[in-house]
Amino acid sequence: MLRDLYPRSHARYALLPLLGSVVEGFESWLQIKGFTRAVRRQKLKDIVRIERFLRRRAVKRVCQIPPAFLGSCRDWYRHRNPSTAGTANSLQVFLREAGLVVDAAAATSAPIPAKVEAYKAYLRHVRGLSPASQIHHAYTISRFLRHLDFGHKPQRLACLTQRDLEDFLRASGRYLGRGSLQHTAAHLRSFLRFLAVTGTIRAGLECQIDTPRLYRLERLPRSLPWGVVQKLIQSVDRSTPQGLRDYAMFCLIASYGLRASQIVSLTLDDIHWRERWMHIRERKNGEPLQLPLTDAVASALVRYLRQGRPPSPHREVFLRVRAPAGILKPTAVTEAFQCWSRRSGLGIPYHGPHCIRHSYAVHLLRQGMSLKTIGDLLGHRTTESTCVYLRLDIEDLRCVALCIPHGQSRRRQKGGRA
């Protein structure tokens, strides 16, 4: 409670003209989210600055706070006082969850979420895409609608032109690679077909989009030598809760080739300790997988659950170490990999944990395991996806290389000199 944090000066915060009515609830929300006592005290001090910022803009009631104001407050203090900027962001989340303010995206561009939800329903019921694919499509289309200023000009879709499509793809190409830009173009084509089916635009506009040229198998899978993978995992500092968590996650990837999405979706109910096996869900081929629980992985998980995992009602195995408390996103696995790869000093050229999965596949291949078994472990839909790793088995490729006909080469060289 507020009185526990500030026994003598709690009235100073409770009597604030604008935010005093929500200070008590905000402090309780911070405590539920796992913020420490010191951090909560600091955030209440920041509330005074945010109060002054809002009152200078003639805001008199909490329900009258425009959604953009807290965002402006965060941007204003981002470099002047980062702590206050973080508090403004936390306050915005709290007020939105409490229903006291409207989400900025919904308030400024209400037509965009409605259109995106209609498109997601089309992807789900008509095209049968997975929830993950729906999210990727929705992200691209939300950016496209914001690019058109659809929130304020809904009529823009009805008069959509090829120039609008080219401008959006050109703007996206400034920060996307060829592969990502190709996905963006594919998402845009699908959305244009949806608009044509619903009668919003004329049919055929999707055929006017060109995409970057990508050659099949032009890049090798991102693989590390297996010794480097082992050194990376052993370099993780297991004296902290975060180190115990990250070590257990890397052990799962190196032992089973799991994706980051499978790591964060693993629950306590998926681990059968007595039977010594795990249930893995959310595979691309739609089939669940039962994996044996090895001694190394079981030991890493047990140590993390006993010494590193914070108390939480969530059933997911891996949780956030820092506040706000909660479950992890797949990006957290990437951030952990980047952190420990930098600390290890191994000079790893890749920026994501997927390279460990590729290294695991190559390691199994060099151990003599069949492609069918490797594909089943990795969750590949076809054997063709697994055959990509054959290009990394350099030693076996040397055995099938043909000898260069030196005699013919010399005759060509003589003819060329002549």
XYZ file of N, CA and C in Angstrom, residues 5-259:
765
model
N 4.882 2.394 1.655
C 6.035 2.920 0.932
C 6.490 4.251 1.507
N 5.524 5.118 1.814
C 5.828 6.457 2.337
C 4.976 6.703 3.587
N 5.440 6.221 4.745
C 4.635 6.378 5.965
C 4.324 7.831 6.309
N 5.229 8.747 5.991
C 5.035 10.138 6.383
C 4.499 11.002 5.242
N 4.920 10.748 4.032
C 4.566 11.641 2.924
C 3.617 11.005 1.923
N 2.887 9.956 2.348
C 1.985 9.302 1.399
C 0.874 10.245 0.930
N 0.491 11.197 1.791
C -0.575 12.120 1.412
C -0.168 13.015 0.252
N 1.128 13.232 0.099
C 1.601 14.063 -1.006
C 1.188 13.474 -2.357
N 1.215 12.143 -2.461
C 0.868 11.486 -3.726
C -0.635 11.255 -3.824
N -1.257 10.918 -2.710
C -2.700 10.638 -2.738
C -3.523 11.892 -3.030
N -2.993 13.075 -2.728
C -3.739 14.320 -2.925
C -3.356 15.061 -4.200
N -2.668 14.396 -5.107
C -2.368 15.028 -6.386
C -3.676 15.348 -7.109
N -3.817 16.542 -7.659
C -5.104 16.939 -8.257
C -5.547 16.042 -9.404
N -4.626 15.553 -10.203
C -5.001 14.769 -11.385
C -4.853 13.271 -11.172
N -3.675 12.827 -10.784
C -3.379 11.394 -10.686
C -3.508 10.848 -9.268
N -3.889 11.680 -8.317
C -4.013 11.198 -6.943
C -5.041 10.098 -6.784
N -6.083 10.099 -7.603
C -7.140 9.086 -7.472
C -6.713 7.709 -7.955
N -5.629 7.636 -8.754
C -5.206 6.336 -9.297
C -3.852 5.898 -8.741
N -3.242 6.719 -7.873
C -1.913 6.385 -7.373
C -1.939 5.083 -6.580
N -2.944 4.919 -5.714
C -3.031 3.704 -4.891
C -3.162 2.459 -5.759
N -4.047 2.536 -6.748
C -4.210 1.390 -7.647
C -2.976 1.134 -8.488
N -2.301 2.199 -8.899
C -1.081 2.038 -9.690
C 0.006 1.360 -8.877
N 0.144 1.720 -7.607
C 1.160 1.098 -6.753
C 0.850 -0.387 -6.544
N -0.419 -0.719 -6.356
C -0.795 -2.138 -6.200
C -0.530 -2.913 -7.486
N -0.793 -2.292 -8.625
C -0.539 -2.940 -9.914
C 0.950 -3.198 -10.110
N 1.788 -2.247 -9.711
C 3.228 -2.440 -9.812
C 3.693 -3.597 -8.941
N 3.102 -3.711 -7.758
C 3.483 -4.801 -6.867
C 3.087 -6.152 -7.444
N 1.897 -6.225 -8.055
C 1.450 -7.474 -8.672
C 2.353 -7.856 -9.841
N 2.839 -6.862 -10.577
C 3.698 -7.120 -11.732
C 5.123 -7.480 -11.339
N 5.437 -7.474 -10.042
C 6.745 -7.934 -9.598
C 7.793 -6.872 -9.431
N 7.428 -5.585 -9.463
C 8.407 -4.526 -9.254
C 8.829 -4.496 -7.785
N 10.107 -4.268 -7.552
C 10.622 -4.241 -6.188
C 10.151 -2.981 -5.459
N 10.353 -2.978 -4.149
C 9.941 -1.845 -3.335
C 10.673 -0.564 -3.757
N 11.971 -0.684 -4.029
C 12.750 0.493 -4.432
C 12.262 1.051 -5.765
N 11.937 0.176 -6.695
C 11.460 0.634 -7.998
C 10.086 1.285 -7.860
N 9.238 0.729 -7.015
C 7.912 1.315 -6.824
C 8.017 2.707 -6.206
N 8.928 2.888 -5.283
C 9.125 4.217 -4.680
C 9.586 5.216 -5.737
N 10.498 4.775 -6.596
C 10.997 5.673 -7.629
C 9.895 6.040 -8.626
N 9.056 5.093 -8.977
C 7.988 5.366 -9.939
C 6.948 6.321 -9.356
N 6.711 6.258 -8.076
C 5.785 7.213 -7.473
C 6.380 8.621 -7.471
N 7.690 8.733 -7.322
C 8.320 10.050 -7.448
C 8.175 10.577 -8.879
N 8.274 9.674 -9.850
C 8.118 10.089 -11.244
C 6.691 10.533 -11.546
N 5.727 10.023 -10.773
C 4.330 10.401 -10.996
C 4.156 11.921 -10.845
N 4.904 12.521 -9.940
C 4.798 13.967 -9.732
C 5.204 14.713 -10.999
N 6.270 14.278 -11.671
C 6.691 14.926 -12.915
C 5.644 14.725 -14.014
N 5.096 13.516 -14.086
C 4.074 13.243 -15.108
C 2.835 14.088 -14.845
N 2.512 14.264 -13.569
C 1.376 15.119 -13.205
C 1.589 16.542 -13.731
N 2.775 17.100 -13.516
C 3.047 18.449 -13.993
C 2.988 18.522 -15.516
N 3.506 17.493 -16.166
C 3.497 17.469 -17.634
C 2.061 17.506 -18.167
N 1.180 16.724 -17.567
C -0.203 16.659 -18.050
C -0.986 17.927 -17.704
N -0.740 18.484 -16.529
C -1.488 19.677 -16.133
C -1.083 20.892 -16.962
N 0.164 20.919 -17.409
C 0.576 22.017 -18.282
C -0.161 21.969 -19.619
N -0.703 20.792 -19.936
C -1.469 20.644 -21.166
C -2.974 20.656 -20.908
N -3.348 21.262 -19.799
C -4.755 21.534 -19.459
C -5.579 20.271 -19.276
N -4.948 19.176 -18.833
C -5.698 17.962 -18.511
C -6.168 18.065 -17.066
N -7.470 17.878 -16.829
C -8.024 18.058 -15.492
C -8.522 16.754 -14.872
N -8.828 15.748 -15.688
C -9.303 14.472 -15.167
C -8.578 13.328 -15.866
N -8.491 12.194 -15.150
C -7.809 11.034 -15.723
C -8.534 10.552 -16.977
N -9.852 10.533 -16.932
C -10.621 10.056 -18.078
C -10.496 10.976 -19.282
N -9.954 12.168 -19.088
C -9.790 13.124 -20.179
C -8.379 13.119 -20.759
N -7.526 12.218 -20.294
C -6.152 12.161 -20.804
C -6.188 11.620 -22.228
N -5.796 12.413 -23.213
C -5.729 11.881 -24.581
C -4.703 10.753 -24.664
N -4.972 9.716 -25.435
C -4.020 8.589 -25.509
C -2.624 9.002 -25.937
N -2.535 10.059 -26.744
C -1.213 10.452 -27.242
C -0.394 11.206 -26.205
N -1.035 11.715 -25.139
C -0.319 12.557 -24.183
C 0.722 11.770 -23.391
N 0.359 10.582 -22.935
C 1.323 9.787 -22.179
C 2.464 9.336 -23.081
N 2.157 9.083 -24.351
C 3.226 8.770 -25.288
C 4.142 9.954 -25.499
N 3.567 11.145 -25.566
C 4.391 12.359 -25.691
C 5.229 12.577 -24.444
N 4.644 12.285 -23.294
C 5.394 12.406 -22.041
C 6.577 11.442 -22.026
N 6.335 10.234 -22.476
C 7.431 9.259 -22.538
C 8.530 9.743 -23.475
N 8.166 10.255 -24.639
C 9.176 10.738 -25.586
C 9.924 11.957 -25.041
N 9.207 12.817 -24.310
C 9.835 14.018 -23.761
C 10.921 13.672 -22.743
N 10.634 12.668 -21.912
C 11.580 12.314 -20.848
C 12.537 11.193 -21.254
N 12.456 10.715 -22.487
C 13.267 9.564 -22.885
C 14.752 9.813 -22.652
N 15.232 11.014 -23.002
C 16.647 11.352 -22.819
C 16.872 12.260 -21.614
N 15.847 13.002 -21.226
C 16.003 13.900 -20.086
C 15.980 13.145 -18.759
N 15.094 12.154 -18.654
C 14.974 11.350 -17.436
C 14.392 9.994 -17.817
N 15.226 9.025 -18.158
C 14.729 7.725 -18.610
C 13.804 7.041 -17.610
N 14.030 7.263 -16.313
C 13.171 6.646 -15.310
C 11.732 7.139 -15.444
N 11.564 8.444 -15.636
C 10.226 8.997 -15.800
C 9.579 8.505 -17.090
N 10.377 8.345 -18.125
C 9.852 7.817 -19.382
C 9.313 6.398 -19.191
N 10.049 5.583 -18.442
C 9.566 4.229 -18.162
C 8.307 4.228 -17.322
N 8.208 5.148 -16.355
C 7.010 5.244 -15.532
C 5.804 5.674 -16.363
N 6.013 6.600 -17.310
C 4.924 7.016 -18.192
C 4.410 5.849 -19.012
N 5.310 4.998 -19.459
C 4.890 3.816 -20.214
C 4.109 2.854 -19.325
N 4.605 2.633 -18.092
C 3.895 1.743 -17.156
C 2.525 2.308 -16.797
N 2.443 3.609 -16.593
C 1.166 4.238 -16.252
C 0.175 4.099 -17.406
N 0.658 4.213 -18.631
C -0.225 4.071 -19.777
C -0.799 2.657 -19.851
N 0.044 1.658 -19.605
C -0.430 0.271 -19.609
C -1.450 0.048 -18.494
N -1.162 0.583 -17.292
C -2.080 0.413 -16.160
C -3.437 1.054 -16.447
N -3.439 2.279 -16.949
C -4.703 2.967 -17.229
C -5.493 2.258 -18.329
N -4.778 1.710 -19.316
C -5.479 0.989 -20.379
C -6.090 -0.305 -19.850
N -5.354 -1.047 -19.020
C -5.887 -2.285 -18.454
C -7.048 -2.008 -17.503
N -6.992 -0.860 -16.807
C -8.071 -0.493 -15.886
C -9.284 0.090 -16.608
N -9.160 0.328 -17.904
C -10.265 0.881 -18.671
C -10.476 2.360 -18.468
N -9.447 3.058 -17.969
C -9.578 4.491 -17.711
C -9.205 5.347 -18.913
N -8.415 4.796 -19.834
C -8.103 5.490 -21.086
C -8.259 4.498 -22.226
N -8.403 5.015 -23.418
C -8.560 4.191 -24.599
C -7.197 3.968 -25.219
N -6.992 2.775 -25.748
C -5.728 2.482 -26.409
C -5.482 3.478 -27.537
N -4.208 3.905 -27.656
C -3.888 4.931 -28.649
C -4.234 4.481 -30.061
N -3.942 3.230 -30.380
C -4.230 2.750 -31.731
C -5.723 2.717 -31.992
N -6.498 2.315 -30.970
C -7.943 2.242 -31.162
C -8.574 3.616 -31.199
N -7.973 4.591 -30.476
C -8.575 5.918 -30.425
C -8.293 6.724 -31.681
N -7.087 6.620 -32.210
C -6.717 7.447 -33.353
C -7.035 6.801 -34.684
N -7.141 5.497 -34.716
C -7.385 4.812 -35.984
C -8.268 3.604 -35.759
N -9.486 3.833 -35.246
C -10.398 2.735 -34.955
C -10.704 1.869 -36.166
N -10.800 2.416 -37.396
C -11.078 1.536 -38.536
C -9.995 0.503 -38.812
N -8.749 0.782 -38.429
C -7.665 -0.148 -38.721
C -7.840 -1.473 -37.991
N -8.048 -1.493 -36.652
C -8.257 -2.789 -35.995
C -9.453 -3.543 -36.538
N -10.537 -2.851 -36.872
C -11.721 -3.527 -37.404
C -11.413 -4.190 -38.742
N -10.715 -3.476 -39.612
C -10.364 -4.051 -40.914
C -9.399 -5.215 -40.768
N -8.436 -5.083 -39.857
C -7.458 -6.159 -39.648
C -8.145 -7.401 -39.083
N -9.082 -7.224 -38.157
C -9.793 -8.376 -37.599
C -10.640 -9.070 -38.656
N -11.256 -8.301 -39.538
C -12.024 -8.908 -40.625
C -11.118 -9.709 -41.550
N -9.924 -9.181 -41.809
C -8.983 -9.895 -42.661
C -8.475 -11.166 -41.972
N -8.234 -11.102 -40.670
C -7.799 -12.298 -39.941
C -8.876 -13.369 -39.949
N -10.136 -12.965 -39.862
C -11.228 -13.938 -39.953
C -11.238 -14.613 -41.324
N -10.951 -13.844 -42.368
C -10.864 -14.406 -43.721
C -9.712 -15.413 -43.805
N -8.559 -15.063 -43.232
C -7.417 -15.971 -43.250
C -7.707 -17.251 -42.473
N -8.469 -17.123 -41.402
C -8.752 -18.270 -40.551
C -9.800 -19.200 -41.166
N -10.891 -18.641 -41.661
C -12.012 -19.462 -42.109
C -11.926 -19.837 -43.588
N -11.360 -18.971 -44.411
C -11.313 -19.229 -45.850
C -9.998 -19.893 -46.258
N -8.891 -19.328 -45.798
C -7.594 -19.846 -46.206
C -7.029 -20.877 -45.238
N -7.550 -20.933 -44.017
C -7.111 -21.932 -43.061
C -5.703 -21.756 -42.557
N -5.237 -20.523 -42.435
C -3.885 -20.281 -41.952
C -3.795 -20.486 -40.444
N -2.609 -20.783 -39.984
C -2.371 -20.982 -38.550
C -2.425 -19.646 -37.823
N -2.631 -19.654 -36.497
C -2.652 -18.390 -35.746
C -1.366 -17.589 -35.896
N -0.218 -18.272 -35.953
C 1.046 -17.549 -36.110
C 1.102 -16.830 -37.457
N 0.647 -17.494 -38.520
C 0.638 -16.851 -39.838
C -0.341 -15.687 -39.870
N -1.452 -15.828 -39.177
C -2.415 -14.723 -39.114
C -1.794 -13.494 -38.455
N -0.995 -13.708 -37.423
C -0.353 -12.586 -36.729
C 0.621 -11.877 -37.659
N 1.410 -12.656 -38.424
C 2.367 -12.042 -39.348
C 1.645 -11.236 -40.427
N 0.574 -11.798 -40.975
C -0.194 -11.068 -41.980
C -0.789 -9.795 -41.380
N -1.351 -9.905 -40.187
C -1.992 -8.743 -39.559
C -0.993 -7.637 -39.288
N 0.238 -8.000 -38.900
C 1.262 -6.971 -38.641
C 1.583 -6.199 -39.917
N 1.758 -6.918 -41.021
C 2.069 -6.247 -42.287
C 0.925 -5.357 -42.736
N -0.297 -5.859 -42.635
C -1.447 -5.092 -43.108
C -1.694 -3.883 -42.215
N -1.432 -3.991 -40.932
C -1.573 -2.829 -40.049
C -0.601 -1.731 -40.462
N 0.630 -2.116 -40.803
C 1.591 -1.114 -41.273
C 1.138 -0.493 -42.585
N 0.573 -1.309 -43.461
C 0.114 -0.793 -44.749
C -1.039 0.188 -44.567
N -1.971 -0.125 -43.670
C -3.106 0.776 -43.446
C -2.668 2.069 -42.781
N -1.698 1.993 -41.879
C -1.170 3.226 -41.295
C -0.435 4.051 -42.331
N 0.237 3.373 -43.250
C 0.922 4.085 -44.323
C -0.085 4.859 -45.186
N -1.271 4.298 -45.383
C -2.317 4.969 -46.161
C -3.089 5.995 -45.341
N -2.818 6.054 -44.014
C -3.598 6.910 -43.119
C -5.068 6.508 -43.152
N -5.280 5.190 -43.154
C -6.632 4.645 -43.252
C -7.483 5.013 -42.047
N -6.838 5.258 -40.899
C -7.611 5.610 -39.709
C -8.389 6.894 -39.866
N -7.835 7.843 -40.621
C -8.526 9.110 -40.830
C -9.149 9.221 -42.217
N -8.707 8.381 -43.150
C -9.228 8.424 -44.522
C -9.592 7.015 -44.970
N -10.699 6.457 -44.459
C -11.077 5.088 -44.845
C -11.351 4.929 -46.336
N -11.611 6.022 -47.034
C -11.920 5.944 -48.456
C -10.680 5.657 -49.295
N -9.498 5.675 -48.676
C -8.273 5.446 -49.443
C -8.236 4.066 -50.079
N -8.826 3.071 -49.425
C -8.786 1.721 -49.979
C -9.590 1.615 -51.269
N -10.705 2.307 -51.343
C -11.559 2.213 -52.524
C -10.868 2.748 -53.772
N -9.968 3.722 -53.602
C -9.267 4.317 -54.747
C -7.779 3.952 -54.727
N -7.482 2.742 -54.277
C -6.100 2.286 -54.168
C -5.475 2.174 -55.556
N -4.218 2.605 -55.679
C -3.512 2.570 -56.957
C -2.205 1.808 -56.812
N -1.609 1.522 -57.967
C -0.321 0.843 -57.960
C 0.749 1.716 -57.319
N 0.625 3.018 -57.454
C 1.583 3.939 -56.846
C 1.585 3.804 -55.330
N 0.418 3.619 -54.725
C 0.345 3.433 -53.271
C 1.078 2.171 -52.844
N 0.926 1.103 -53.608
C 1.592 -0.155 -53.278
C 3.109 -0.007 -53.404
N 3.555 0.638 -54.462
C 4.989 0.815 -54.663
C 5.602 1.696 -53.578
N 4.881 2.731 -53.167
C 5.400 3.603 -52.109
C 5.570 2.836 -50.807
N 4.598 1.980 -50.480
C 4.691 1.200 -49.241
C 5.849 0.210 -49.297
N 6.000 -0.499 -50.406
C 7.087 -1.469 -50.516
C 8.442 -0.768 -50.539
N 8.505 0.413 -51.156
C 9.758 1.153 -51.165
C 10.132 1.615 -49.750
N 9.131 2.056 -48.989
C 9.394 2.456 -47.604
C 9.795 1.256 -46.749
N 9.181 0.097 -46.985
C 9.530 -1.103 -46.222
C 10.918 -1.607 -46.577
N 11.324 -1.420 -47.836
C 12.624 -1.900 -48.270
C 13.797 -1.178 -47.654
N 13.545 -0.054 -46.990
C 14.635 0.680 -46.349
C 15.190 -0.044 -45.127
N 14.367 -0.898 -44.502
C 14.831 -1.587 -43.294
C 14.600 -3.101 -43.349
N 14.140 -3.631 -44.477
C 13.928 -5.064 -44.616
C 14.882 -5.638 -45.647
N 15.294 -6.872 -45.428
C 16.091 -7.579 -46.411
C 15.223 -8.125 -47.529
N 15.872 -8.781 -48.480
C 15.123 -9.290 -49.626
C 14.110 -10.355 -49.222
N 14.513 -11.237 -48.303
C 13.599 -12.292 -47.874
C 12.393 -11.739 -47.144
N 12.622 -10.820 -46.220
C 11.508 -10.230 -45.472
C 10.616 -9.394 -46.380
N 11.225 -8.708 -47.333
C 10.429 -7.899 -48.252
C 9.580 -8.784 -49.158
N 10.066 -9.959 -49.485
C 9.266 -10.882 -50.281
C 8.045 -11.349 -49.497
N 8.211 -11.611 -48.198
C 7.070 -11.975 -47.355
C 6.071 -10.819 -47.274
N 6.583 -9.598 -47.145
C 5.695 -8.440 -47.078
C 4.862 -8.314 -48.349
N 5.495 -8.519 -49.500
C 4.761 -8.448 -50.764
C 3.706 -9.557 -50.857
N 4.044 -10.744 -50.370
C 3.074 -11.844 -50.389
C 1.879 -11.533 -49.486
N 2.130 -10.971 -48.310
C 1.032 -10.584 -47.429
C 0.155 -9.521 -48.077
N 0.790 -8.590 -48.764
C 0.030 -7.519 -49.416
C -0.825 -8.077 -50.553
N -0.308 -9.027 -51.310
C -1.104 -9.653 -52.372
C -2.335 -10.337 -51.794
N -2.128 -11.061 -50.709
C -3.259 -11.757 -50.091
C -4.323 -10.775 -49.619
N -3.892 -9.659 -49.057
C -4.846 -8.661 -48.584
C -5.606 -8.029 -49.744
N -4.937 -7.811 -50.862
C -5.610 -7.244 -52.030
C -6.644 -8.222 -52.596
N -6.352 -9.514 -52.546
C -7.353 -10.499 -52.971
C -8.568 -10.465 -52.045
N -8.307 -10.303 -50.755
C -9.406 -10.187 -49.800
C -10.260 -8.964 -50.101
N -9.636 -7.841 -50.406
C -10.385 -6.633 -50.737
C -11.183 -6.810 -52.023
N -10.609 -7.543 -52.974
C -11.339 -7.784 -54.222
C -12.539 -8.701 -53.999
N -12.373 -9.706 -53.138
C -13.484 -10.618 -52.850
C -14.618 -9.884 -52.154
N -14.283 -8.973 -51.254
C -15.319 -8.227 -50.529
C -15.866 -7.046 -51.327
N -15.352 -6.829 -52.551
C -15.874 -5.767 -53.399
C -15.339 -4.384 -53.082
N -14.269 -4.295 -52.292
C -13.713 -2.983 -51.949
C -12.924 -2.391 -53.106
N -12.150 -3.210 -53.796
C -11.346 -2.756 -54.930
C -11.604 -3.677 -56.111
N -11.087 -3.288 -57.249
C -11.215 -4.112 -58.442
C -10.216 -5.264 -58.377
N -10.554 -6.359 -59.014
C -9.677 -7.523 -59.035
C -8.500 -7.288 -59.977
N -7.387 -7.936 -59.689
C -6.215 -7.854 -60.541
C -5.140 -6.914 -60.064
N -5.423 -6.120 -59.052
C -4.410 -5.186 -58.573
C -3.231 -5.920 -57.931
N -3.489 -7.119 -57.371
C -2.410 -7.864 -56.720
C -1.381 -8.353 -57.731
N -1.748 -8.453 -58.996
C -0.808 -8.924 -60.012
C 0.207 -7.855 -60.408
N 0.024 -6.649 -59.973
C 0.905 -5.552 -60.347
C 2.040 -5.337 -59.342
N 2.172 -6.251 -58.381
C 3.230 -6.135 -57.367
C 4.403 -7.012 -57.769
N 5.568 -6.427 -57.823
C 6.789 -7.171 -58.102
C 7.542 -7.394 -56.797
N 8.268 -8.489 -56.721
C 8.986 -8.829 -55.494
C 10.470 -8.983 -55.784
N 11.315 -8.884 -54.756
C 12.749 -9.102 -54.969
C 13.025 -10.525 -55.437
N 14.045 -10.676 -56.234
C 14.400 -11.996 -56.755
C 15.218 -12.750 -55.703
N 14.732 -13.920 -55.348
C 15.437 -14.808 -54.430
C 15.670 -16.136 -55.123
N 16.902 -16.605 -55.097
C 17.240 -17.869 -55.733
C 17.135 -18.993 -54.714
N 16.625 -20.092 -55.163
C 16.418 -21.232 -54.280
C 17.763 -21.743 -53.762
N 17.838 -21.931 -52.444
C 19.026 -22.470 -51.780
C 20.266 -21.605 -52.019
N 20.069 -20.290 -52.160
C 21.211 -19.416 -52.417
C 22.068 -19.212 -51.171
N 21.514 -19.499 -50.004
C 22.276 -19.354 -48.763
C 22.351 -20.684 -48.038
N 23.478 -20.903 -47.394
C 23.629 -22.092 -46.572
C 22.895 -21.912 -45.246
N 22.403 -22.993 -44.647
C 21.815 -22.871 -43.304
C 22.834 -22.328 -42.316
N 22.356 -21.546 -41.374
C 23.243 -20.923 -40.396
C 23.646 -21.953 -39.351
N 24.839 -22.477 -39.502
C 25.302 -23.551 -38.630
C 26.626 -23.183 -38.000
N 26.799 -23.625 -36.756
C 28.044 -23.434 -36.022
C 28.708 -24.787 -35.796
N 30.026 -24.825 -35.690
C 30.672 -26.075 -35.272
C 30.128 -26.529 -33.921
N 29.947 -27.827 -33.781
C 29.313 -28.338 -32.561
C 30.132 -27.994 -31.317
N 31.441 -27.917 -31.456
C 32.257 -27.524 -30.318
C 31.979 -26.098 -29.872
N 31.708 -25.208 -30.833
C 31.378 -23.824 -30.481
C 30.048 -23.766 -29.746
N 29.092 -24.585 -30.164
C 27.798 -24.621 -29.477
C 27.978 -25.047 -28.025
N 28.800 -26.084 -27.796
C 29.026 -26.552 -26.434
C 29.734 -25.489 -25.588
N 30.690 -24.783 -26.186
C 31.387 -23.722 -25.439
C 30.438 -22.577 -25.094
N 29.532 -22.250 -26.022
C 28.565 -21.184 -25.750
C 27.666 -21.546 -24.573
N 27.180 -22.774 -24.562
C 26.283 -23.188 -23.480
C 27.016 -23.213 -22.151
N 28.247 -23.698 -22.149
C 29.007 -23.769 -20.898
C 29.445 -22.395 -20.406
N 29.453 -21.395 -21.295
C 29.865 -20.056 -20.878
C 28.781 -19.295 -20.134
N 27.565 -19.829 -20.114
C 26.464 -19.153 -19.429
C 26.690 -19.197 -17.921
N 26.607 -18.062 -17.292
C 26.804 -17.953 -15.845
C 25.557 -18.456 -15.132
N 25.697 -19.582 -14.415
C 24.541 -20.207 -13.749
C 24.433 -19.830 -12.274
N 25.071 -18.743 -11.892
C 24.979 -18.291 -10.501
C 23.824 -17.319 -10.291
N 23.112 -16.960 -11.349
C 21.988 -16.029 -11.257
C 20.730 -16.705 -11.797
N 19.554 -16.242 -11.396
C 18.310 -16.821 -11.934
C 18.219 -16.708 -13.455
N 18.662 -15.575 -14.003
C 18.607 -15.423 -15.448
C 19.544 -16.412 -16.134
N 20.726 -16.626 -15.567
C 21.647 -17.589 -16.146
C 21.109 -19.008 -16.100
N 20.464 -19.382 -14.990
C 19.863 -20.711 -14.903
C 18.766 -20.888 -15.951
N 17.969 -19.850 -16.136
C 16.900 -19.926 -17.140
C 17.463 -20.052 -18.546
N 18.422 -19.199 -18.895
C 18.972 -19.207 -20.249
C 19.733 -20.497 -20.524
N 20.438 -21.008 -19.528
C 21.160 -22.269 -19.702
C 20.192 -23.408 -20.002
N 19.079 -23.454 -19.284
C 18.091 -24.505 -19.527
C 17.473 -24.363 -20.924
N 17.218 -23.131 -21.361
C 16.650 -22.937 -22.696
C 17.625 -23.385 -23.773
N 18.904 -23.043 -23.630
C 19.891 -23.437 -24.634
C 20.083 -24.958 -24.648
N 20.000 -25.582 -23.476
C 20.123 -27.036 -23.421
C 18.981 -27.706 -24.191
N 17.789 -27.155 -24.085
C 16.654 -27.707 -24.828
C 16.855 -27.574 -26.332
N 17.365 -26.432 -26.771
C 17.577 -26.242 -28.211
C 18.679 -27.163 -28.713
N 19.772 -27.274 -27.958
C 20.902 -28.084 -28.398
C 20.630 -29.582 -28.287
N 19.700 -29.969 -27.421
C 19.415 -31.394 -27.226
C 18.291 -31.909 -28.113
N 17.369 -31.023 -28.512
C 16.209 -31.455 -29.293
C 15.973 -30.618 -30.544
N 16.717 -29.538 -30.733
C 16.517 -28.703 -31.902
C 15.215 -27.932 -31.887
N 14.762 -27.513 -30.714
C 13.484 -26.820 -30.612
C 13.586 -25.393 -31.131
N 12.466 -24.870 -31.581
C 12.379 -23.471 -31.989
C 12.131 -22.604 -30.752
